[in-house]
PDB file of C-alpha atoms and ligand atoms in Angstrom:
ATOM      1  CA  MET A   1    -143.497-138.211   5.562  1.00  0.00           C
ATOM      2  CA  ASN A   2    -139.793-139.024   5.226  1.00  0.00           C
ATOM      3  CA  GLU A   3    -138.614-141.591   2.720  1.00  0.00           C
ATOM      4  CA  GLU A   4    -137.469-144.141   5.296  1.00  0.00           C
ATOM      5  CA  LEU A   5    -140.939-144.232   6.789  1.00  0.00           C
ATOM      6  CA  ASN A   6    -142.420-144.538   3.320  1.00  0.00           C
ATOM      7  CA  LEU A   7    -140.328-147.572   2.505  1.00  0.00           C
ATOM      8  CA  LYS A   8    -141.101-149.287   5.800  1.00  0.00           C
ATOM      9  CA  GLN A   9    -144.807-148.781   5.321  1.00  0.00           C
ATOM     10  CA  LEU A  10    -144.619-149.963   1.764  1.00  0.00           C
ATOM     11  CA  ILE A  11    -142.813-153.151   2.727  1.00  0.00           C
ATOM     12  CA  GLU A  12    -145.273-153.807   5.533  1.00  0.00           C
ATOM     13  CA  TRP A  13    -148.072-153.366   3.046  1.00  0.00           C
ATOM     14  CA  TYR A  14    -146.428-155.881   0.702  1.00  0.00           C
ATOM     15  CA  ILE A  15    -146.144-158.480   3.418  1.00  0.00           C
ATOM     16  CA  THR A  16    -149.682-157.837   4.628  1.00  0.00           C
ATOM     17  CA  ALA A  17    -150.849-158.420   1.076  1.00  0.00           C
ATOM     18  CA  GLY A  18    -148.968-161.725   0.962  1.00  0.00           C
ATOM     19  CA  VAL A  19    -146.486-160.722  -1.733  1.00  0.00           C
ATOM     20  CA  GLU A  20    -143.669-163.245  -1.871  1.00  0.00           C
ATOM     21  CA  GLU A  21    -141.620-161.941  -4.758  1.00  0.00           C
ATOM     22  CA  THR A  22    -141.176-158.765  -6.742  1.00  0.00           C
ATOM     23  CA  ALA A  23    -141.098-158.588 -10.522  1.00  0.00           C
ATOM     24  CA  GLY A  24    -139.752-155.571 -12.389  1.00  0.00           C
ATOM     25  CA  GLU A  25    -140.351-151.924 -11.795  1.00  0.00           C
ATOM     26  CA  VAL A  26    -143.934-151.296 -12.828  1.00  0.00           C
ATOM     27  CA  PRO A  27    -145.413-148.176 -11.215  1.00  0.00           C
ATOM     28  CA  PHE A  28    -147.755-149.144  -8.458  1.00  0.00           C
ATOM     29  CA  ALA A  29    -149.270-147.333  -5.512  1.00  0.00           C
ATOM     30  CA  PRO A  30    -150.666-149.123  -2.468  1.00  0.00           C
ATOM     31  CA  PRO A  31    -154.364-148.454  -1.869  1.00  0.00           C
ATOM     32  CA  PRO A  32    -155.498-146.380   1.116  1.00  0.00           C
ATOM     33  CA  ALA A  33    -155.216-148.347   4.365  1.00  0.00           C
ATOM     34  CA  ALA A  34    -158.979-148.868   4.577  1.00  0.00           C
ATOM     35  CA  GLU A  35    -158.934-150.759   1.274  1.00  0.00           C
ATOM     36  CA  VAL A  36    -156.008-153.041   2.056  1.00  0.00           C
ATOM     37  CA  LYS A  37    -157.263-156.596   2.076  1.00  0.00           C
ATOM     38  CA  ALA A  38    -155.359-159.471   3.625  1.00  0.00           C
ATOM     39  CA  THR A  39    -155.978-161.670   0.585  1.00  0.00           C
ATOM     40  CA  PRO A  40    -152.870-163.717  -0.185  1.00  0.00           C
ATOM     41  CA  VAL A  41    -151.237-162.679  -3.447  1.00  0.00           C
ATOM     42  CA  ARG A  42    -148.408-164.789  -4.767  1.00  0.00           C
ATOM     43  CA  SER A  43    -146.654-162.241  -6.929  1.00  0.00           C
ATOM     44  CA  MET A  44    -147.113-158.591  -7.661  1.00  0.00           C
ATOM     45  CA  ALA A  45    -145.350-155.932  -9.702  1.00  0.00           C
ATOM     46  CA  ALA A  46    -142.827-153.855  -7.772  1.00  0.00           C
ATOM     47  CA  PRO A  47    -143.762-150.257  -6.903  1.00  0.00           C
ATOM     48  CA  ARG A  48    -142.034-147.023  -7.846  1.00  0.00           C
ATOM     49  CA  PRO A  49    -142.374-144.821  -4.777  1.00  0.00           C
ATOM     50  CA  SER A  50    -139.685-142.470  -6.066  1.00  0.00           C
ATOM     51  CA  GLU A  51    -136.708-142.649  -8.412  1.00  0.00           C
ATOM     52  CA  SER A  52    -134.164-142.666  -5.604  1.00  0.00           C
ATOM     53  CA  GLY A  53    -136.060-145.099  -3.430  1.00  0.00           C
ATOM     54  CA  ARG A  54    -137.016-147.641  -6.063  1.00  0.00           C
ATOM     55  CA  GLN A  55    -134.048-149.979  -5.922  1.00  0.00           C
ATOM     56  CA  VAL A  56    -133.804-149.730  -2.165  1.00  0.00           C
ATOM     57  CA  THR A  57    -137.499-150.557  -1.860  1.00  0.00           C
ATOM     58  CA  THR A  58    -137.195-153.628  -4.063  1.00  0.00           C
ATOM     59  CA  ALA A  59    -134.119-154.833  -2.229  1.00  0.00           C
ATOM     60  CA  LEU A  60    -135.680-154.304   1.183  1.00  0.00           C
ATOM     61  CA  ALA A  61    -138.908-156.019   0.210  1.00  0.00           C
ATOM     62  CA  GLN A  62    -137.019-159.012  -1.108  1.00  0.00           C
ATOM     63  CA  ALA A  63    -134.777-159.080   1.973  1.00  0.00           C
ATOM     64  CA  THR A  64    -137.804-159.095   4.243  1.00  0.00           C
ATOM     65  CA  ILE A  65    -139.390-161.923   2.286  1.00  0.00           C
ATOM     66  CA  ASP A  66    -136.138-163.896   2.329  1.00  0.00           C
ATOM     67  CA  ALA A  67    -135.841-163.395   6.080  1.00  0.00           C
ATOM     68  CA  GLY A  68    -139.231-165.057   6.424  1.00  0.00           C
ATOM     69  CA  LYS A  69    -138.094-167.995   4.366  1.00  0.00           C
ATOM     70  CA  ASN A  70    -135.093-168.282   6.641  1.00  0.00           C
ATOM     71  CA  ALA A  71    -137.171-169.023   9.723  1.00  0.00           C
ATOM     72  CA  ARG A  72    -136.949-172.742   9.120  1.00  0.00           C
ATOM     73  CA  GLU A  73    -133.168-172.638   8.768  1.00  0.00           C
ATOM     74  CA  LEU A  74    -132.811-170.502  11.891  1.00  0.00           C
ATOM     75  CA  CYS A  75    -134.962-172.887  13.892  1.00  0.00           C
ATOM     76  CA  LYS A  76    -132.813-175.883  13.001  1.00  0.00           C
ATOM     77  CA  THR A  77    -129.992-174.535  15.145  1.00  0.00           C
ATOM     78  CA  ILE A  78    -132.161-174.207  18.268  1.00  0.00           C
ATOM     79  CA  ASP A  79    -132.961-177.005  20.699  1.00  0.00           C
ATOM     80  CA  ASN A  80    -134.473-175.290  23.729  1.00  0.00           C
ATOM     81  CA  LEU A  81    -137.505-173.085  24.231  1.00  0.00           C
ATOM     82  CA  ASP A  82    -135.698-170.143  25.822  1.00  0.00           C
ATOM     83  CA  GLU A  83    -133.412-169.775  22.821  1.00  0.00           C
ATOM     84  CA  LEU A  84    -136.300-170.278  20.423  1.00  0.00           C
ATOM     85  CA  LYS A  85    -138.287-167.578  22.224  1.00  0.00           C
ATOM     86  CA  ALA A  86    -135.317-165.205  21.972  1.00  0.00           C
ATOM     87  CA  LEU A  87    -135.000-166.023  18.273  1.00  0.00           C
ATOM     88  CA  VAL A  88    -138.688-165.302  17.620  1.00  0.00           C
ATOM     89  CA  GLU A  89    -138.456-162.038  19.553  1.00  0.00           C
ATOM     90  CA  LYS A  90    -135.533-160.945  17.369  1.00  0.00           C
ATOM     91  CA  PHE A  91    -137.018-162.194  14.112  1.00  0.00           C
ATOM     92  CA  ASP A  92    -138.025-159.391  11.733  1.00  0.00           C
ATOM     93  CA  GLY A  93    -139.326-161.454   8.818  1.00  0.00           C
ATOM     94  CA  CYS A  94    -143.035-161.098   9.596  1.00  0.00           C
ATOM     95  CA  SER A  95    -144.582-157.651   9.348  1.00  0.00           C
ATOM     96  CA  LEU A  96    -147.154-158.510  12.043  1.00  0.00           C
ATOM     97  CA  LYS A  97    -144.387-157.967  14.543  1.00  0.00           C
ATOM     98  CA  PHE A  98    -144.320-154.258  13.747  1.00  0.00           C
ATOM     99  CA  THR A  99    -147.975-153.706  14.543  1.00  0.00           C
ATOM    100  CA  ALA A 100    -148.068-155.960  17.617  1.00  0.00           C
ATOM    101  CA  SER A 101    -147.295-154.744  21.148  1.00  0.00           C
ATOM    102  CA  ASN A 102    -145.753-158.031  22.265  1.00  0.00           C
ATOM    103  CA  THR A 103    -144.375-161.273  20.910  1.00  0.00           C
ATOM    104  CA  VAL A 104    -146.667-163.971  22.305  1.00  0.00           C
ATOM    105  CA  PHE A 105    -144.577-167.107  22.535  1.00  0.00           C
ATOM    106  CA  GLY A 106    -145.905-170.427  23.841  1.00  0.00           C
ATOM    107  CA  ASP A 107    -146.453-170.877  27.532  1.00  0.00           C
ATOM    108  CA  GLY A 108    -146.697-173.774  29.973  1.00  0.00           C
ATOM    109  CA  SER A 109    -144.909-176.974  30.851  1.00  0.00           C
ATOM    110  CA  GLN A 110    -141.807-177.719  28.794  1.00  0.00           C
ATOM    111  CA  THR A 111    -142.465-181.417  29.382  1.00  0.00           C
ATOM    112  CA  ALA A 112    -146.164-181.329  28.549  1.00  0.00           C
ATOM    113  CA  ARG A 113    -147.718-184.436  27.051  1.00  0.00           C
ATOM    114  CA  VAL A 114    -150.226-182.265  25.213  1.00  0.00           C
ATOM    115  CA  VAL A 115    -149.787-179.025  23.303  1.00  0.00           C
ATOM    116  CA  PHE A 116    -152.812-176.802  22.608  1.00  0.00           C
ATOM    117  CA  ILE A 117    -152.503-174.702  19.476  1.00  0.00           C
ATOM    118  CA  GLY A 118    -154.556-171.624  18.614  1.00  0.00           C
ATOM    119  CA  GLU A 119    -154.422-169.315  15.631  1.00  0.00           C
ATOM    120  CA  ALA A 120    -152.948-166.023  16.834  1.00  0.00           C
ATOM    121  CA  PRO A 121    -152.947-163.749  19.875  1.00  0.00           C
ATOM    122  CA  GLY A 122    -155.927-161.483  20.381  1.00  0.00           C
ATOM    123  CA  ALA A 123    -155.961-158.030  21.976  1.00  0.00           C
ATOM    124  CA  ASP A 124    -155.532-159.247  25.581  1.00  0.00           C
ATOM    125  CA  GLU A 125    -152.746-161.642  24.661  1.00  0.00           C
ATOM    126  CA  ASP A 126    -151.009-158.914  22.664  1.00  0.00           C
ATOM    127  CA  ARG A 127    -151.209-156.567  25.650  1.00  0.00           C
ATOM    128  CA  ILE A 128    -150.071-159.125  28.241  1.00  0.00           C
ATOM    129  CA  GLY A 129    -147.688-161.163  26.089  1.00  0.00           C
ATOM    130  CA  ARG A 130    -149.097-164.602  26.956  1.00  0.00           C
ATOM    131  CA  PRO A 131    -151.318-166.928  24.883  1.00  0.00           C
ATOM    132  CA  PHE A 132    -154.976-167.507  25.736  1.00  0.00           C
ATOM    133  CA  VAL A 133    -155.369-165.092  28.635  1.00  0.00           C
ATOM    134  CA  GLY A 134    -158.432-163.204  27.319  1.00  0.00           C
ATOM    135  CA  ARG A 135    -162.047-164.373  27.147  1.00  0.00           C
ATOM    136  CA  SER A 136    -161.191-167.300  24.868  1.00  0.00           C
ATOM    137  CA  GLY A 137    -158.433-168.340  27.238  1.00  0.00           C
ATOM    138  CA  GLN A 138    -160.712-168.166  30.256  1.00  0.00           C
ATOM    139  CA  LEU A 139    -163.199-170.411  28.503  1.00  0.00           C
ATOM    140  CA  LEU A 140    -160.395-172.779  27.533  1.00  0.00           C
ATOM    141  CA  ASP A 141    -159.210-172.906  31.169  1.00  0.00           C
ATOM    142  CA  LYS A 142    -162.716-173.805  32.336  1.00  0.00           C
ATOM    143  CA  MET A 143    -163.075-176.510  29.725  1.00  0.00           C
ATOM    144  CA  LEU A 144    -159.675-178.005  30.560  1.00  0.00           C
ATOM    145  CA  ALA A 145    -160.524-178.016  34.256  1.00  0.00           C
ATOM    146  CA  ALA A 146    -163.884-179.616  33.508  1.00  0.00           C
ATOM    147  CA  VAL A 147    -162.198-182.648  31.937  1.00  0.00           C
ATOM    148  CA  GLY A 148    -159.533-182.820  34.628  1.00  0.00           C
ATOM    149  CA  LEU A 149    -156.655-181.315  32.643  1.00  0.00           C
ATOM    150  CA  ASP A 150    -154.395-178.933  34.527  1.00  0.00           C
ATOM    151  CA  ARG A 151    -153.360-176.004  32.299  1.00  0.00           C
ATOM    152  CA  SER A 152    -150.026-175.761  34.071  1.00  0.00           C
ATOM    153  CA  LEU A 153    -149.183-179.308  32.907  1.00  0.00           C
ATOM    154  CA  CYS A 154    -150.032-178.430  29.308  1.00  0.00           C
ATOM    155  CA  TYR A 155    -148.234-176.215  26.792  1.00  0.00           C
ATOM    156  CA  ILE A 156    -150.295-173.590  24.976  1.00  0.00           C
ATOM    157  CA  THR A 157    -149.204-171.754  21.869  1.00  0.00           C
ATOM    158  CA  ASN A 158    -150.349-170.280  18.579  1.00  0.00           C
ATOM    159  CA  VAL A 159    -149.512-170.613  14.906  1.00  0.00           C
ATOM    160  CA  LEU A 160    -148.590-166.911  14.916  1.00  0.00           C
ATOM    161  CA  PRO A 161    -146.680-165.228  17.728  1.00  0.00           C
ATOM    162  CA  TRP A 162    -148.017-161.776  16.775  1.00  0.00           C
ATOM    163  CA  ARG A 163    -151.537-160.426  16.715  1.00  0.00           C
ATOM    164  CA  PRO A 164    -152.858-159.595  13.243  1.00  0.00           C
ATOM    165  CA  PRO A 165    -154.188-156.013  13.319  1.00  0.00           C
ATOM    166  CA  GLY A 166    -157.849-155.945  14.340  1.00  0.00           C
ATOM    167  CA  ASN A 167    -157.757-159.742  14.739  1.00  0.00           C
ATOM    168  CA  ARG A 168    -158.013-160.161  10.981  1.00  0.00           C
ATOM    169  CA  THR A 169    -157.468-163.616   9.504  1.00  0.00           C
ATOM    170  CA  PRO A 170    -153.755-164.262   8.995  1.00  0.00           C
ATOM    171  CA  THR A 171    -152.590-164.449   5.399  1.00  0.00           C
ATOM    172  CA  ASP A 172    -151.072-167.602   3.928  1.00  0.00           C
ATOM    173  CA  SER A 173    -147.667-165.946   3.794  1.00  0.00           C
ATOM    174  CA  GLU A 174    -147.799-164.852   7.446  1.00  0.00           C
ATOM    175  CA  ILE A 175    -148.630-168.429   8.368  1.00  0.00           C
ATOM    176  CA  ALA A 176    -145.897-169.819   6.132  1.00  0.00           C
ATOM    177  CA  VAL A 177    -143.298-167.505   7.645  1.00  0.00           C
ATOM    178  CA  CYS A 178    -144.225-168.307  11.260  1.00  0.00           C
ATOM    179  CA  LEU A 179    -145.072-172.005  11.006  1.00  0.00           C
ATOM    180  CA  PRO A 180    -141.460-173.139  11.550  1.00  0.00           C
ATOM    181  CA  PHE A 181    -141.558-171.513  14.999  1.00  0.00           C
ATOM    182  CA  LEU A 182    -144.614-173.557  15.970  1.00  0.00           C
ATOM    183  CA  LYS A 183    -143.158-176.746  14.533  1.00  0.00           C
ATOM    184  CA  ARG A 184    -139.905-176.211  16.397  1.00  0.00           C
ATOM    185  CA  GLN A 185    -141.806-175.741  19.665  1.00  0.00           C
ATOM    186  CA  ILE A 186    -143.502-179.070  19.006  1.00  0.00           C
ATOM    187  CA  ASP A 187    -140.138-180.703  18.224  1.00  0.00           C
ATOM    188  CA  ILE A 188    -138.570-179.414  21.431  1.00  0.00           C
ATOM    189  CA  ILE A 189    -141.471-180.286  23.743  1.00  0.00           C
ATOM    190  CA  ASN A 190    -141.991-183.612  22.004  1.00  0.00           C
ATOM    191  CA  PRO A 191    -145.569-184.126  23.226  1.00  0.00           C
ATOM    192  CA  ASP A 192    -147.662-187.231  22.613  1.00  0.00           C
ATOM    193  CA  TYR A 193    -150.773-185.258  21.640  1.00  0.00           C
ATOM    194  CA  LEU A 194    -151.696-182.021  19.925  1.00  0.00           C
ATOM    195  CA  PHE A 195    -155.082-180.389  20.414  1.00  0.00           C
ATOM    196  CA  VAL A 196    -155.703-177.802  17.723  1.00  0.00           C
ATOM    197  CA  LEU A 197    -158.183-175.011  18.320  1.00  0.00           C
ATOM    198  CA  GLY A 198    -160.006-173.899  15.184  1.00  0.00           C
ATOM    199  CA  GLY A 199    -159.887-174.604  11.478  1.00  0.00           C
ATOM    200  CA  SER A 200    -157.233-172.036  10.621  1.00  0.00           C
ATOM    201  CA  ALA A 201    -154.673-173.516  13.025  1.00  0.00           C
ATOM    202  CA  ALA A 202    -155.616-177.071  12.004  1.00  0.00           C
ATOM    203  CA  ASN A 203    -155.238-176.325   8.316  1.00  0.00           C
ATOM    204  CA  ALA A 204    -151.915-174.576   8.893  1.00  0.00           C
ATOM    205  CA  LEU A 205    -150.438-177.371  10.988  1.00  0.00           C
ATOM    206  CA  LEU A 206    -151.812-180.281   8.985  1.00  0.00           C
ATOM    207  CA  ASP A 207    -151.333-178.539   5.637  1.00  0.00           C
ATOM    208  CA  GLN A 208    -154.802-179.229   4.314  1.00  0.00           C
ATOM    209  CA  GLN A 209    -158.051-177.376   3.713  1.00  0.00           C
ATOM    210  CA  GLU A 210    -160.739-179.428   5.443  1.00  0.00           C
ATOM    211  CA  SER A 211    -163.405-177.545   7.414  1.00  0.00           C
ATOM    212  CA  ILE A 212    -163.126-177.842  11.178  1.00  0.00           C
ATOM    213  CA  SER A 213    -166.613-179.391  11.285  1.00  0.00           C
ATOM    214  CA  ARG A 214    -165.272-182.304   9.251  1.00  0.00           C
ATOM    215  CA  LEU A 215    -161.896-182.492  10.968  1.00  0.00           C
ATOM    216  CA  ARG A 216    -163.054-182.523  14.549  1.00  0.00           C
ATOM    217  CA  GLY A 217    -163.929-185.624  16.499  1.00  0.00           C
ATOM    218  CA  ARG A 218    -161.374-188.040  15.048  1.00  0.00           C
ATOM    219  CA  TRP A 219    -157.709-188.714  15.672  1.00  0.00           C
ATOM    220  CA  LEU A 220    -155.374-187.287  13.064  1.00  0.00           C
ATOM    221  CA  ASP A 221    -151.621-187.616  12.596  1.00  0.00           C
ATOM    222  CA  TYR A 222    -148.795-185.102  12.653  1.00  0.00           C
ATOM    223  CA  LYS A 223    -145.161-186.086  12.057  1.00  0.00           C
ATOM    224  CA  ASN A 224    -142.514-184.081  13.864  1.00  0.00           C
ATOM    225  CA  SER A 225    -139.168-183.326  12.259  1.00  0.00           C
ATOM    226  CA  ALA A 226    -137.705-186.561  13.688  1.00  0.00           C
ATOM    227  CA  GLY A 227    -140.492-188.550  12.025  1.00  0.00           C
ATOM    228  CA  LYS A 228    -142.316-189.350  15.276  1.00  0.00           C
ATOM    229  CA  ASN A 229    -146.047-189.592  14.862  1.00  0.00           C
ATOM    230  CA  ILE A 230    -148.027-187.344  17.199  1.00  0.00           C
ATOM    231  CA  GLN A 231    -151.746-187.871  17.631  1.00  0.00           C
ATOM    232  CA  VAL A 232    -153.863-184.839  16.898  1.00  0.00           C
ATOM    233  CA  LEU A 233    -157.376-183.799  17.767  1.00  0.00           C
ATOM    234  CA  ALA A 234    -158.818-180.637  16.271  1.00  0.00           C
ATOM    235  CA  SER A 235    -161.881-178.881  17.570  1.00  0.00           C
ATOM    236  CA  PHE A 236    -163.729-175.592  17.506  1.00  0.00           C
ATOM    237  CA  HIS A 237    -161.917-172.488  18.705  1.00  0.00           C
ATOM    238  CA  PRO A 238    -163.074-171.058  22.062  1.00  0.00           C
ATOM    239  CA  ALA A 239    -163.781-167.699  20.346  1.00  0.00           C
ATOM    240  CA  TYR A 240    -166.238-169.538  18.093  1.00  0.00           C
ATOM    241  CA  LEU A 241    -167.820-171.109  21.176  1.00  0.00           C
ATOM    242  CA  LEU A 242    -168.266-167.684  22.752  1.00  0.00           C
ATOM    243  CA  ARG A 243    -170.298-166.710  19.684  1.00  0.00           C
ATOM    244  CA  ASN A 244    -171.989-170.116  19.363  1.00  0.00           C
ATOM    245  CA  PRO A 245    -172.413-171.560  22.863  1.00  0.00           C
ATOM    246  CA  GLY A 246    -174.612-174.328  21.455  1.00  0.00           C
ATOM    247  CA  GLN A 247    -171.449-175.926  20.008  1.00  0.00           C
ATOM    248  CA  LYS A 248    -169.707-176.248  23.382  1.00  0.00           C
ATOM    249  CA  ALA A 249    -170.861-179.813  23.870  1.00  0.00           C
ATOM    250  CA  LYS A 250    -168.865-180.917  20.823  1.00  0.00           C
ATOM    251  CA  VAL A 251    -165.623-179.475  22.198  1.00  0.00           C
ATOM    252  CA  TRP A 252    -166.433-181.001  25.535  1.00  0.00           C
ATOM    253  CA  VAL A 253    -166.679-184.404  23.822  1.00  0.00           C
ATOM    254  CA  ASP A 254    -163.375-183.808  22.010  1.00  0.00           C
ATOM    255  CA  LEU A 255    -161.595-182.807  25.221  1.00  0.00           C
ATOM    256  CA  LEU A 256    -163.009-185.817  27.017  1.00  0.00           C
ATOM    257  CA  ARG A 257    -161.670-187.995  24.221  1.00  0.00           C
ATOM    258  CA  LEU A 258    -158.231-186.472  24.753  1.00  0.00           C
ATOM    259  CA  ALA A 259    -158.350-186.804  28.551  1.00  0.00           C
ATOM    260  CA  LYS A 260    -159.492-190.422  28.300  1.00  0.00           C
ATOM    261  CA  LYS A 261    -156.701-191.322  25.887  1.00  0.00           C
ATOM    262  CA  MET A 262    -154.118-189.587  28.063  1.00  0.00           C
ATOM    263  CA  SER A 263    -155.212-191.454  31.141  1.00  0.00           C
ATOM    264  CA  GLU A 264    -155.320-194.761  29.270  1.00  0.00           C
ATOM    265  CA  ASP A 265    -151.829-194.138  27.859  1.00  0.00           C
ATOM    266  CA  GLY A 266    -150.180-193.043  31.115  1.00  0.00           C
ATOM    267  CA  ALA A 267    -149.614-190.306  33.683  1.00  0.00           C
ATOM    268  CA  ALA A 268    -150.612-186.688  32.972  1.00  0.00           C
ATOM    269  CA  GLY A 269    -147.081-185.309  32.948  1.00  0.00           C
ATOM    270  CA  ARG A 270    -143.679-186.475  31.861  1.00  0.00           C
ATOM    271  CA  GLU A 271    -140.462-186.363  33.818  1.00  0.00           C
ATOM    272  CA  GLU A 272    -137.753-184.217  32.302  1.00  0.00           C
TER     273      GLU A 272
HETATM  274  N1  URA B   1    -157.137-166.845  20.209  1.00  0.00           N
HETATM  275  C1  URA B   1    -156.078-167.573  19.813  1.00  0.00           C
HETATM  276  O1  URA B   1    -156.133-168.285  18.817  1.00  0.00           O
HETATM  277  N2  URA B   1    -154.977-167.514  20.546  1.00  0.00           N
HETATM  278  C2  URA B   1    -154.859-166.775  21.634  1.00  0.00           C
HETATM  279  O2  URA B   1    -153.794-166.775  22.251  1.00  0.00           O
HETATM  280  C3  URA B   1    -155.983-166.029  22.032  1.00  0.00           C
HETATM  281  C4  URA B   1    -157.110-166.077  21.314  1.00  0.00           C
END
């Protein structure tokens, strides 16, 4: 294996492990791939892959981490979805990008009154490059149609624009790096409602740790970067419903609550 490949793999392993800073030059070897866990780690000693590569490795790891922290700054300069999409596609600060086949940016109406937010693309989404097009997406489409919501009038996106390998749970640092992209999408679309699918996405967006069973079924608040309050409902993720069809009725109730509020508050779409 050449050294360049070694360094890239090492850095990807750091990011996968959630390392956010390096400290010193303590010898350290990454475990075999099968043992790599996605547990977030806040700080970890720097590795020594080889004498010549050591400083380069440390610098590259730190540069990658810093690039992630820059996402928020980069987003501030963007005020339309096409440019934001191009920015995300160019962004190299999240290692998930290197294992994904496609960047899965949000999709749907740019003037949507409601934004649906999932956790991360799955295998079908990664292959096709659009959010919620696999089995979970088909179930979501059916549920939206059942409460009279037209998917094409909604905007659908994820906390992460890249599929975590094997659909593993995203790490805290992957979420932290990518969250500005989601928040900027919300700022640009400026919806009145957010409907969050699953506990992981809800906790990421609302910055709390409540279980989805406790969060669902009541209106919550999210403030966009301009300070506007957006009403939020969180509910179970369609993938969870595919495994636990007995829970579908609860999501049905939550979607009905959303549809009712939208029709009480006004028309189902906004003019540009
Ligand atoms: N699950 C998600 O959270 N998002 C998708 O886009 C697909 C499945």
